[in-house]
């Protein structure tokens, strides 16, 4: 099976709702028809097997029709991150060698500022949709499941972003692994508010529910009050979000209940234990933390939906995924010791496009080297300590940022915290904390220092503090510490 065939297995229930968007419901029968027409249209426009098609639009049914239509017609999808600057998008379009760009008028006007590229823009408006739905029948290539379905460009923490090449088999493996780890079924309703151009939003909120034959309720962007209303009245049973979404929902302080919600799944970045406890006390549903990365399609670990959930843990590997912790000499470490988290499974990428050296480094020994520092406990649960490149070494001692951040957010005046290392003439580095104050609070350095003395070794306590109204984030909600290292929030 290829990803564009996912929903076909549920055509014995063609009237079952597949997508809900605003006041419109699209059945599985209509979804199949629309995907087929988009594929026919692209084939008619000359899309050849293996050619890349950039996709730039917000969450909407047409995103799904386009994505699955591209892959059915034999192409490879290059989703564009709409939060990136035009110059960044230009690099991705050029680097991928995309032949077509599918977009909407507002975004098309922005992207028209690109320097000249051999790129054909298909702007979804009334006229184009008329052509799409009148496209004649076409023959499509029978692509192998190992053929590349998508290029997912990483956030580019160093240098330019690079494209993780994911095959149809990679994406389907992750959907199957999620199915094996859960008990969701056709009557579930997933809320798709995470951007579909992000790996978490696409695999977990679109491909996985289509694999199950579920309903997907689509929100085009994150508006807290609108999302709270949908969760309260829209029959949503599964909500996938990033930590900042849960924090913002808690700030609404509305007496609202989510009567149909079974689970909320948090990913994209670490979620403070205090946020999990507050959300569960407020709404009485579990928040299940997981872990993944684009190079693994993306989900790797998840706290059990049924069974023991451990706060601050990313859970256990999905069925079919292997995870272990290695030291700097690639030796496996025992429980409790921190090293690099590495992954092996059918969901791991084929490599980086046109980056053979970086591919070889990332896939050493057949394992995906994530660059994340972690440890495993005696029960097989994993815990992230931070990025290898974010490890702080102060006076010869290792400091893992997440440990300090978790301690900081326990203080009532701290809503969010991010910790980095900054250079010091004697110690090499010292710990610096960026603090988002809790509503109605004015935290101060001395008070936080005394609070942390009871919880952390002295060398782990921040020597510098910056109080800021917000923290810079990437698309998936992850705090962009490289921007903090550049001092961009220091004048807040």
Tab-separated table of C-alpha atoms in Angstrom:
chain	number	residue	atom	x	y	z
A	1	UNK	CA	0.000	0.000	0.000
A	2	UNK	CA	1.093	3.578	-0.720
A	3	UNK	CA	-0.095	6.540	1.307
A	4	UNK	CA	-2.525	7.754	-1.357
A	5	UNK	CA	-4.354	4.428	-0.977
A	6	UNK	CA	-4.835	4.717	2.782
A	7	UNK	CA	-8.449	5.798	2.697
A	8	UNK	CA	-9.435	3.303	-0.019
A	9	UNK	CA	-9.654	0.444	2.467
A	10	UNK	CA	-12.585	2.267	4.067
A	11	UNK	CA	-14.616	2.729	0.900
A	12	UNK	CA	-16.960	-0.011	2.102
A	13	UNK	CA	-18.198	2.903	4.257
A	14	UNK	CA	-18.227	5.645	1.601
A	15	UNK	CA	-20.722	7.788	3.550
A	16	UNK	CA	-18.630	7.822	6.727
A	17	UNK	CA	-17.313	11.349	7.440
A	18	UNK	CA	-13.627	11.643	6.532
A	19	UNK	CA	-13.077	15.395	6.907
A	20	UNK	CA	-14.919	18.228	8.631
A	21	UNK	CA	-13.942	21.791	7.830
A	22	UNK	CA	-15.967	24.768	8.986
A	23	UNK	CA	-19.551	23.841	8.116
A	24	UNK	CA	-18.625	21.276	5.437
A	25	UNK	CA	-18.355	17.472	5.780
A	26	UNK	CA	-16.465	15.372	3.208
A	27	UNK	CA	-17.206	11.651	3.168
A	28	UNK	CA	-14.694	8.912	2.373
A	29	UNK	CA	-16.329	8.471	-1.021
A	30	UNK	CA	-15.930	12.180	-1.774
A	31	UNK	CA	-12.355	12.150	-0.483
A	32	UNK	CA	-11.436	9.365	-2.900
A	33	UNK	CA	-13.064	11.229	-5.811
A	34	UNK	CA	-11.269	14.482	-4.977
A	35	UNK	CA	-7.843	12.849	-4.581
A	36	UNK	CA	-8.312	11.063	-7.908
A	37	UNK	CA	-9.216	14.325	-9.666
A	38	UNK	CA	-6.194	16.165	-8.274
A	39	UNK	CA	-3.961	13.290	-9.415
A	40	UNK	CA	-5.530	13.331	-12.910
A	41	UNK	CA	-5.059	17.082	-13.164
A	42	UNK	CA	-1.390	16.918	-12.179
A	43	UNK	CA	-0.796	14.106	-14.643
A	44	UNK	CA	-2.536	16.168	-17.323
A	45	UNK	CA	-0.233	19.108	-16.503
A	46	UNK	CA	2.770	16.876	-17.130
A	47	UNK	CA	3.926	15.759	-13.684
A	48	UNK	CA	6.389	12.911	-14.163
A	49	UNK	CA	7.296	10.117	-11.787
A	50	UNK	CA	9.619	11.234	-8.999
A	51	UNK	CA	9.271	14.958	-9.696
A	52	UNK	CA	8.894	17.210	-6.686
A	53	UNK	CA	5.850	19.395	-6.035
A	54	UNK	CA	6.040	22.142	-3.399
A	55	UNK	CA	2.878	22.561	-1.337
A	56	UNK	CA	2.209	25.887	0.383
A	57	UNK	CA	-1.147	26.316	2.075
A	58	UNK	CA	-2.739	26.342	5.517
A	59	UNK	CA	-4.728	23.428	6.911
A	60	UNK	CA	-7.677	22.724	4.637
A	61	UNK	CA	-9.174	19.806	2.677
A	62	UNK	CA	-7.332	20.941	-0.453
A	63	UNK	CA	-4.009	20.374	1.328
A	64	UNK	CA	-4.962	16.714	1.749
A	65	UNK	CA	-6.317	16.350	-1.803
A	66	UNK	CA	-3.145	17.927	-3.194
A	67	UNK	CA	-0.748	15.863	-1.074
A	68	UNK	CA	-2.401	12.520	-1.834
A	69	UNK	CA	-3.003	13.540	-5.431
A	70	UNK	CA	0.683	14.334	-5.913
A	71	UNK	CA	1.741	10.937	-4.592
A	72	UNK	CA	-0.927	9.095	-6.623
A	73	UNK	CA	0.325	10.833	-9.768
A	74	UNK	CA	3.846	9.627	-8.961
A	75	UNK	CA	5.290	12.810	-7.503
A	76	UNK	CA	7.090	13.688	-4.269
A	77	UNK	CA	5.603	16.281	-1.922
A	78	UNK	CA	7.675	19.159	-0.537
A	79	UNK	CA	5.549	20.801	2.188
A	80	UNK	CA	6.549	24.421	2.828
A	81	UNK	CA	6.610	25.854	6.337
A	82	UNK	CA	4.423	28.952	6.109
A	83	UNK	CA	6.115	30.523	9.143
A	84	UNK	CA	9.441	30.761	7.369
A	85	UNK	CA	10.708	33.899	5.666
A	86	UNK	CA	10.423	34.131	1.856
A	87	UNK	CA	14.193	33.739	1.489
A	88	UNK	CA	14.105	30.491	3.483
A	89	UNK	CA	11.261	29.184	1.335
A	90	UNK	CA	13.146	30.165	-1.792
A	91	UNK	CA	16.107	28.050	-0.645
A	92	UNK	CA	13.884	24.998	-0.065
A	93	UNK	CA	12.117	25.309	-3.408
A	94	UNK	CA	15.444	25.660	-5.212
A	95	UNK	CA	17.215	22.922	-3.223
A	96	UNK	CA	14.403	20.421	-3.790
A	97	UNK	CA	14.267	21.062	-7.528
A	98	UNK	CA	10.467	21.356	-7.354
A	99	UNK	CA	8.785	21.622	-10.729
A	100	UNK	CA	5.349	22.719	-9.506
A	101	UNK	CA	4.072	24.799	-6.610
A	102	UNK	CA	0.504	24.313	-5.369
A	103	UNK	CA	-0.709	27.211	-3.247
A	104	UNK	CA	-3.597	29.590	-2.520
A	105	UNK	CA	-3.883	33.171	-3.822
A	106	UNK	CA	-2.707	34.987	-0.660
A	107	UNK	CA	0.419	32.853	-0.325
A	108	UNK	CA	0.955	32.871	-4.074
A	109	UNK	CA	1.273	36.668	-3.999
A	110	UNK	CA	3.935	36.412	-1.295
A	111	UNK	CA	5.871	33.724	-3.144
A	112	UNK	CA	5.682	35.654	-6.415
A	113	UNK	CA	8.553	37.725	-4.990
A	114	UNK	CA	10.866	34.755	-5.482
A	115	UNK	CA	13.684	35.234	-7.957
A	116	UNK	CA	12.940	33.507	-11.243
A	117	UNK	CA	12.782	29.724	-10.837
A	118	UNK	CA	11.847	27.003	-13.339
A	119	UNK	CA	8.667	26.494	-11.316
A	120	UNK	CA	5.049	26.331	-12.434
A	121	UNK	CA	2.619	27.786	-9.872
A	122	UNK	CA	-0.832	26.217	-9.546
A	123	UNK	CA	-2.946	28.637	-7.515
A	124	UNK	CA	-6.077	27.036	-6.099
A	125	UNK	CA	-8.965	29.310	-6.983
A	126	UNK	CA	-12.357	28.814	-8.557
A	127	UNK	CA	-10.969	28.530	-12.088
A	128	UNK	CA	-8.267	26.016	-11.213
A	129	UNK	CA	-10.698	23.863	-9.229
A	130	UNK	CA	-12.992	23.800	-12.267
A	131	UNK	CA	-10.094	22.439	-14.319
A	132	UNK	CA	-9.197	19.931	-11.580
A	133	UNK	CA	-12.659	18.440	-11.413
A	134	UNK	CA	-12.983	18.203	-15.194
A	135	UNK	CA	-9.579	16.542	-15.707
A	136	UNK	CA	-9.797	13.426	-17.912
A	137	UNK	CA	-8.901	9.898	-16.708
A	138	UNK	CA	-5.197	9.121	-16.538
A	139	UNK	CA	-2.834	6.189	-16.054
A	140	UNK	CA	-0.650	6.458	-12.962
A	141	UNK	CA	2.704	4.787	-12.306
A	142	UNK	CA	2.655	1.819	-9.927
A	143	UNK	CA	5.241	3.217	-7.525
A	144	UNK	CA	7.120	0.930	-5.209
A	145	UNK	CA	6.427	1.481	-1.515
A	146	UNK	CA	10.127	2.332	-1.092
A	147	UNK	CA	9.825	5.276	-3.487
A	148	UNK	CA	10.086	8.722	-1.905
A	149	UNK	CA	6.753	10.215	-0.841
A	150	UNK	CA	7.990	13.455	0.694
A	151	UNK	CA	10.938	15.710	1.394
A	152	UNK	CA	10.659	17.049	4.950
A	153	UNK	CA	13.058	19.906	5.497
A	154	UNK	CA	14.535	19.970	8.977
A	155	UNK	CA	14.588	23.178	10.984
A	156	UNK	CA	18.246	23.724	10.178
A	157	UNK	CA	19.732	24.311	13.626
A	158	UNK	CA	23.070	24.700	11.879
A	159	UNK	CA	23.426	26.068	8.366
A	160	UNK	CA	20.768	25.529	5.715
A	161	UNK	CA	17.887	23.091	6.280
A	162	UNK	CA	18.206	19.663	4.687
A	163	UNK	CA	15.532	17.399	3.248
A	164	UNK	CA	14.809	14.140	5.040
A	165	UNK	CA	13.612	11.738	2.342
A	166	UNK	CA	10.697	9.644	3.604
A	167	UNK	CA	9.296	6.785	1.556
A	168	UNK	CA	5.698	5.597	1.398
A	169	UNK	CA	6.819	2.636	3.504
A	170	UNK	CA	8.309	4.945	6.159
A	171	UNK	CA	5.093	6.912	6.614
A	172	UNK	CA	2.898	3.806	6.573
A	173	UNK	CA	5.148	2.081	9.099
A	174	UNK	CA	4.707	4.958	11.549
A	175	UNK	CA	0.918	4.848	11.107
A	176	UNK	CA	0.936	1.073	11.732
A	177	UNK	CA	3.148	1.448	14.792
A	178	UNK	CA	0.788	4.097	16.199
A	179	UNK	CA	-2.130	1.738	15.592
A	180	UNK	CA	-0.361	-1.069	17.442
A	181	UNK	CA	0.242	1.278	20.398
A	182	UNK	CA	-3.349	2.552	20.641
A	183	UNK	CA	-6.968	1.476	20.641
A	184	UNK	CA	-8.471	4.139	18.370
A	185	UNK	CA	-11.099	3.108	15.825
A	186	UNK	CA	-13.428	4.298	13.077
A	187	UNK	CA	-15.680	6.212	15.469
A	188	UNK	CA	-12.879	8.474	16.689
A	189	UNK	CA	-12.611	12.107	15.660
A	190	UNK	CA	-9.112	13.649	15.485
A	191	UNK	CA	-8.620	17.409	15.726
A	192	UNK	CA	-6.120	18.607	13.093
A	193	UNK	CA	-4.948	22.017	14.304
A	194	UNK	CA	-1.202	21.368	14.113
A	195	UNK	CA	0.131	22.534	10.728
A	196	UNK	CA	-0.202	19.809	8.111
A	197	UNK	CA	3.123	20.901	6.623
A	198	UNK	CA	4.749	19.693	9.870
A	199	UNK	CA	5.557	15.994	10.303
A	200	UNK	CA	3.641	15.670	13.594
A	201	UNK	CA	0.550	17.355	12.165
A	202	UNK	CA	0.600	15.314	8.946
A	203	UNK	CA	1.365	11.803	10.183
A	204	UNK	CA	-0.512	11.781	13.488
A	205	UNK	CA	-3.450	14.051	12.637
A	206	UNK	CA	-4.025	13.040	8.985
A	207	UNK	CA	-2.365	9.820	7.826
A	208	UNK	CA	-2.960	7.901	11.058
A	209	UNK	CA	-6.707	8.672	11.275
A	210	UNK	CA	-7.121	7.948	7.547
A	211	UNK	CA	-5.415	4.602	8.144
A	212	UNK	CA	-8.018	3.923	10.856
A	213	UNK	CA	-10.967	5.238	8.855
A	214	UNK	CA	-11.608	7.993	11.422
A	215	UNK	CA	-13.010	11.478	11.054
A	216	UNK	CA	-10.619	14.439	10.938
A	217	UNK	CA	-11.883	17.848	12.080
A	218	UNK	CA	-9.689	20.530	10.522
A	219	UNK	CA	-8.846	23.941	11.955
A	220	UNK	CA	-6.915	26.206	9.593
A	221	UNK	CA	-4.881	27.741	12.433
A	222	UNK	CA	-4.537	27.893	16.194
A	223	UNK	CA	-7.034	30.271	17.774
A	224	UNK	CA	-7.353	29.333	21.461
A	225	UNK	CA	-11.021	30.262	21.991
A	226	UNK	CA	-12.105	28.660	18.712
A	227	UNK	CA	-10.145	25.516	19.515
A	228	UNK	CA	-11.635	25.328	23.013
A	229	UNK	CA	-15.118	25.591	21.513
A	230	UNK	CA	-14.431	22.815	18.985
A	231	UNK	CA	-13.035	20.591	21.739
A	232	UNK	CA	-16.145	21.270	23.806
A	233	UNK	CA	-18.808	20.846	21.121
A	234	UNK	CA	-17.271	19.182	18.055
A	235	UNK	CA	-17.277	15.565	19.193
A	236	UNK	CA	-13.447	15.479	19.262
A	237	UNK	CA	-12.015	12.338	20.875
A	238	UNK	CA	-8.270	12.823	20.138
A	239	UNK	CA	-6.373	16.110	20.305
A	240	UNK	CA	-2.697	16.323	19.348
A	241	UNK	CA	-0.886	19.487	20.360
A	242	UNK	CA	2.411	21.059	21.328
A	243	UNK	CA	3.117	22.183	24.922
A	244	UNK	CA	2.418	25.859	24.242
A	245	UNK	CA	-1.147	24.999	23.173
A	246	UNK	CA	-1.910	23.395	26.524
A	247	UNK	CA	-0.360	26.349	28.345
A	248	UNK	CA	-2.491	28.824	26.386
A	249	UNK	CA	-5.667	26.776	26.939
A	250	UNK	CA	-5.033	26.836	30.675
A	251	UNK	CA	-4.687	30.621	30.561
A	252	UNK	CA	-8.209	30.957	29.154
A	253	UNK	CA	-9.478	30.135	32.644
A	254	UNK	CA	-12.852	29.228	31.208
A	255	UNK	CA	-15.184	26.818	32.924
A	256	UNK	CA	-15.385	24.602	29.862
A	257	UNK	CA	-15.492	20.840	29.635
A	258	UNK	CA	-14.449	18.556	26.805
A	259	UNK	CA	-16.969	15.737	27.244
A	260	UNK	CA	-15.944	13.507	24.330
A	261	UNK	CA	-12.159	13.881	24.564
A	262	UNK	CA	-10.376	10.601	25.346
A	263	UNK	CA	-6.749	11.600	24.989
A	264	UNK	CA	-4.517	14.569	24.334
A	265	UNK	CA	-1.108	13.743	22.857
A	266	UNK	CA	1.729	16.224	23.377
A	267	UNK	CA	4.840	16.351	21.201
A	268	UNK	CA	7.171	18.760	19.446
A	269	UNK	CA	8.976	19.730	22.646
A	270	UNK	CA	9.100	18.714	26.298
A	271	UNK	CA	5.979	19.552	28.293
A	272	UNK	CA	6.478	20.572	31.913
A	273	UNK	CA	5.036	18.172	34.452
A	274	UNK	CA	3.224	21.090	36.087
A	275	UNK	CA	1.300	21.753	32.871
A	276	UNK	CA	0.271	18.076	32.584
A	277	UNK	CA	-0.991	18.017	36.170
A	278	UNK	CA	-2.840	21.334	35.857
A	279	UNK	CA	-4.508	20.312	32.596
A	280	UNK	CA	-5.595	16.939	33.944
A	281	UNK	CA	-6.974	18.532	37.109
A	282	UNK	CA	-8.840	21.157	35.069
A	283	UNK	CA	-10.286	18.942	32.339
A	284	UNK	CA	-10.014	15.384	33.634
A	285	UNK	CA	-8.412	13.788	30.584
A	286	UNK	CA	-4.889	12.396	30.260
A	287	UNK	CA	-2.105	14.173	28.398
A	288	UNK	CA	0.176	11.576	26.843
A	289	UNK	CA	3.701	12.785	26.071
A	290	UNK	CA	5.615	11.341	23.162
A	291	UNK	CA	8.740	11.972	21.130
A	292	UNK	CA	9.650	12.022	17.481
A	293	UNK	CA	11.612	13.757	14.751
A	294	UNK	CA	11.092	14.359	11.046
A	295	UNK	CA	13.728	11.781	10.142
A	296	UNK	CA	11.564	9.075	11.797
A	297	UNK	CA	8.254	9.982	10.128
A	298	UNK	CA	8.097	11.254	13.032
A	299	UNK	CA	6.836	9.272	16.086
A	300	UNK	CA	9.384	7.146	17.989
A	301	UNK	CA	8.156	6.910	21.597
A	302	UNK	CA	4.851	7.386	23.386
A	303	UNK	CA	3.661	6.950	26.929
A	304	UNK	CA	1.210	4.038	26.984
A	305	UNK	CA	-2.379	5.071	26.344
A	306	UNK	CA	-3.402	2.170	28.556
A	307	UNK	CA	-1.081	1.445	31.445
A	308	UNK	CA	1.557	3.397	33.320
A	309	UNK	CA	2.226	6.944	32.159
A	310	UNK	CA	5.259	8.664	33.630
A	311	UNK	CA	5.296	12.442	33.807
A	312	UNK	CA	8.502	13.962	32.343
A	313	UNK	CA	9.082	10.751	30.337
A	314	UNK	CA	8.642	10.484	26.570
A	315	UNK	CA	7.402	6.937	27.200
A	316	UNK	CA	8.438	3.719	25.532
A	317	UNK	CA	9.267	2.913	21.888
A	318	UNK	CA	6.339	2.236	19.578
A	319	UNK	CA	5.923	-1.434	18.635
A	320	UNK	CA	8.291	-1.989	15.703
A	321	UNK	CA	10.746	0.730	16.786
A	322	UNK	CA	14.045	0.047	18.564
A	323	UNK	CA	15.652	2.693	20.775
A	324	UNK	CA	18.871	2.648	22.758
A	325	UNK	CA	21.283	5.055	24.427
A	326	UNK	CA	24.911	5.237	23.245
A	327	UNK	CA	28.022	6.863	24.663
A	328	UNK	CA	30.542	8.814	22.576
A	329	UNK	CA	32.207	5.552	21.549
A	330	UNK	CA	28.899	4.081	20.312
A	331	UNK	CA	28.638	1.681	23.223
A	332	UNK	CA	25.204	1.009	24.670
A	333	UNK	CA	24.684	2.527	28.105
A	334	UNK	CA	22.830	0.926	31.024
A	335	UNK	CA	19.676	2.436	32.603
A	336	UNK	CA	20.229	5.770	34.305
A	337	UNK	CA	23.211	6.926	32.227
A	338	UNK	CA	22.846	9.797	29.767
A	339	UNK	CA	23.950	9.427	26.160
A	340	UNK	CA	22.690	9.915	22.625
A	341	UNK	CA	19.303	8.453	21.746
A	342	UNK	CA	19.443	6.361	18.554
A	343	UNK	CA	16.552	4.799	16.639
A	344	UNK	CA	16.010	1.897	14.248
A	345	UNK	CA	12.781	0.870	12.496
A	346	UNK	CA	10.739	0.938	9.318
A	347	UNK	CA	9.865	4.587	9.969
A	348	UNK	CA	13.470	5.834	9.665
A	349	UNK	CA	14.238	7.988	6.612
A	350	UNK	CA	16.173	6.890	3.540
A	351	UNK	CA	18.627	9.756	4.001
A	352	UNK	CA	19.075	13.460	3.294
A	353	UNK	CA	18.571	14.627	-0.279
A	354	UNK	CA	21.905	15.353	-1.991
A	355	UNK	CA	23.744	15.179	1.368
A	356	UNK	CA	25.676	11.886	1.333
A	357	UNK	CA	28.119	12.831	4.105
A	358	UNK	CA	25.405	14.041	6.471
A	359	UNK	CA	23.350	10.954	5.645
A	360	UNK	CA	26.256	8.675	6.522
A	361	UNK	CA	26.782	10.522	9.812
A	362	UNK	CA	23.088	10.415	10.768
A	363	UNK	CA	22.609	6.724	9.882
A	364	UNK	CA	25.799	5.248	11.313
A	365	UNK	CA	25.593	1.504	11.840
A	366	UNK	CA	22.012	1.396	10.549
A	367	UNK	CA	20.741	3.512	13.458
A	368	UNK	CA	19.366	7.052	13.237
A	369	UNK	CA	21.496	9.245	15.501
A	370	UNK	CA	19.051	11.848	16.751
A	371	UNK	CA	21.425	14.284	18.430
A	372	UNK	CA	19.198	14.163	21.528
A	373	UNK	CA	20.593	13.293	24.925
A	374	UNK	CA	18.477	10.918	26.977
A	375	UNK	CA	18.473	8.143	29.520
A	376	UNK	CA	16.322	5.084	30.166
A	377	UNK	CA	14.964	3.978	33.528
A	378	UNK	CA	14.752	0.429	34.846
A	379	UNK	CA	11.239	0.041	33.380
A	380	UNK	CA	12.299	0.904	29.826
A	381	UNK	CA	10.879	4.459	29.820
A	382	UNK	CA	13.007	7.148	28.159
A	383	UNK	CA	13.701	10.717	29.300
A	384	UNK	CA	15.120	13.540	27.190
A	385	UNK	CA	17.902	15.592	28.785
A	386	UNK	CA	18.480	17.986	25.873
A	387	UNK	CA	20.290	18.288	22.572
A	388	UNK	CA	23.913	17.142	22.349
A	389	UNK	CA	24.835	20.587	21.107
A	390	UNK	CA	22.889	22.217	23.967
A	391	UNK	CA	24.772	20.369	26.718
A	392	UNK	CA	26.240	22.947	29.102
A	393	UNK	CA	29.665	22.256	30.587
A	394	UNK	CA	30.394	24.563	33.505
A	395	UNK	CA	33.647	24.200	35.423
A	396	UNK	CA	33.891	20.643	34.107
A	397	UNK	CA	30.383	19.625	35.193
A	398	UNK	CA	27.643	18.588	32.743
A	399	UNK	CA	24.342	20.453	33.012
A	400	UNK	CA	21.326	19.158	31.071
A	401	UNK	CA	18.985	22.062	30.273
A	402	UNK	CA	15.741	20.143	30.692
A	403	UNK	CA	16.518	19.304	34.323
A	404	UNK	CA	16.943	22.999	35.150
A	405	UNK	CA	13.849	23.979	33.148
A	406	UNK	CA	11.715	21.409	34.953
A	407	UNK	CA	12.877	22.782	38.314
A	408	UNK	CA	12.185	26.384	37.299
A	409	UNK	CA	8.586	25.808	36.183
A	410	UNK	CA	7.765	24.340	39.589
A	411	UNK	CA	7.956	27.894	40.965
A	412	UNK	CA	4.501	29.541	40.816
A	413	UNK	CA	5.875	32.729	39.241
A	414	UNK	CA	7.319	30.860	36.222
A	415	UNK	CA	5.023	29.964	33.319
A	416	UNK	CA	7.783	28.789	30.960
A	417	UNK	CA	11.551	28.507	31.063
A	418	UNK	CA	14.343	27.898	28.582
A	419	UNK	CA	17.946	27.327	29.605
A	420	UNK	CA	21.126	27.771	27.559
A	421	UNK	CA	24.858	27.956	28.221
A	422	UNK	CA	26.787	31.196	27.756
A	423	UNK	CA	30.552	31.635	27.729
A	424	UNK	CA	32.407	32.502	30.920
A	425	UNK	CA	36.108	33.424	31.208
A	426	UNK	CA	36.772	31.077	34.129
A	427	UNK	CA	34.119	28.336	34.078
A	428	UNK	CA	33.936	27.957	30.300
A	429	UNK	CA	30.146	28.252	30.423
A	430	UNK	CA	27.500	29.214	32.932
A	431	UNK	CA	23.771	28.572	32.939
A	432	UNK	CA	21.448	31.290	31.657
A	433	UNK	CA	17.673	31.113	32.054
A	434	UNK	CA	14.963	32.815	30.027
A	435	UNK	CA	11.770	33.113	32.072
A	436	UNK	CA	8.196	33.797	30.933
A	437	UNK	CA	6.440	35.047	34.099
A	438	UNK	CA	3.149	33.520	35.188
A	439	UNK	CA	0.103	35.734	34.883
A	440	UNK	CA	0.024	38.237	37.719
A	441	UNK	CA	3.562	37.387	38.920
A	442	UNK	CA	6.832	39.303	38.879
A	443	UNK	CA	9.606	36.771	39.539
A	444	UNK	CA	13.015	37.925	40.707
A	445	UNK	CA	16.471	36.385	40.528
A	446	UNK	CA	17.084	36.086	44.266
A	447	UNK	CA	13.780	34.357	44.932
A	448	UNK	CA	14.396	31.845	42.138
A	449	UNK	CA	17.956	31.233	43.330
A	450	UNK	CA	16.737	30.326	46.837
A	451	UNK	CA	14.019	28.110	45.372
A	452	UNK	CA	16.471	26.210	43.169
A	453	UNK	CA	19.035	25.724	45.944
A	454	UNK	CA	16.697	23.134	47.459
A	455	UNK	CA	16.330	21.248	44.186
A	456	UNK	CA	19.562	21.468	42.183
A	457	UNK	CA	23.296	21.244	42.665
A	458	UNK	CA	24.888	24.680	42.880
A	459	UNK	CA	26.621	24.468	39.487
A	460	UNK	CA	23.240	23.826	37.799
A	461	UNK	CA	21.598	26.995	39.122
A	462	UNK	CA	21.421	29.799	36.528
A	463	UNK	CA	23.768	32.711	37.063
A	464	UNK	CA	21.975	34.887	34.523
A	465	UNK	CA	18.240	35.499	34.106
A	466	UNK	CA	16.205	37.209	31.406
A	467	UNK	CA	12.505	37.833	31.997
A	468	UNK	CA	10.638	37.894	28.698
A	469	UNK	CA	6.942	37.875	27.629
A	470	UNK	CA	7.475	34.962	25.235
A	471	UNK	CA	10.012	32.567	23.785
A	472	UNK	CA	10.882	32.113	20.083
A	473	UNK	CA	9.373	28.940	18.652
A	474	UNK	CA	9.531	26.901	15.488
A	475	UNK	CA	6.586	25.434	13.613
A	476	UNK	CA	6.242	22.395	15.835
A	477	UNK	CA	6.202	24.517	18.978
A	478	UNK	CA	9.822	23.772	19.851
A	479	UNK	CA	11.710	26.618	21.534
A	480	UNK	CA	14.424	27.918	19.203
A	481	UNK	CA	17.380	28.097	21.550
A	482	UNK	CA	19.738	29.148	18.802
A	483	UNK	CA	17.857	32.474	18.706
A	484	UNK	CA	18.194	32.809	22.475
A	485	UNK	CA	21.929	32.183	22.089
A	486	UNK	CA	22.013	35.129	19.700
A	487	UNK	CA	20.541	37.317	22.459
A	488	UNK	CA	17.389	38.176	20.491
A	489	UNK	CA	15.196	38.094	23.619
A	490	UNK	CA	17.605	39.871	25.949
A	491	UNK	CA	15.981	43.282	25.518
A	492	UNK	CA	12.494	42.016	26.360
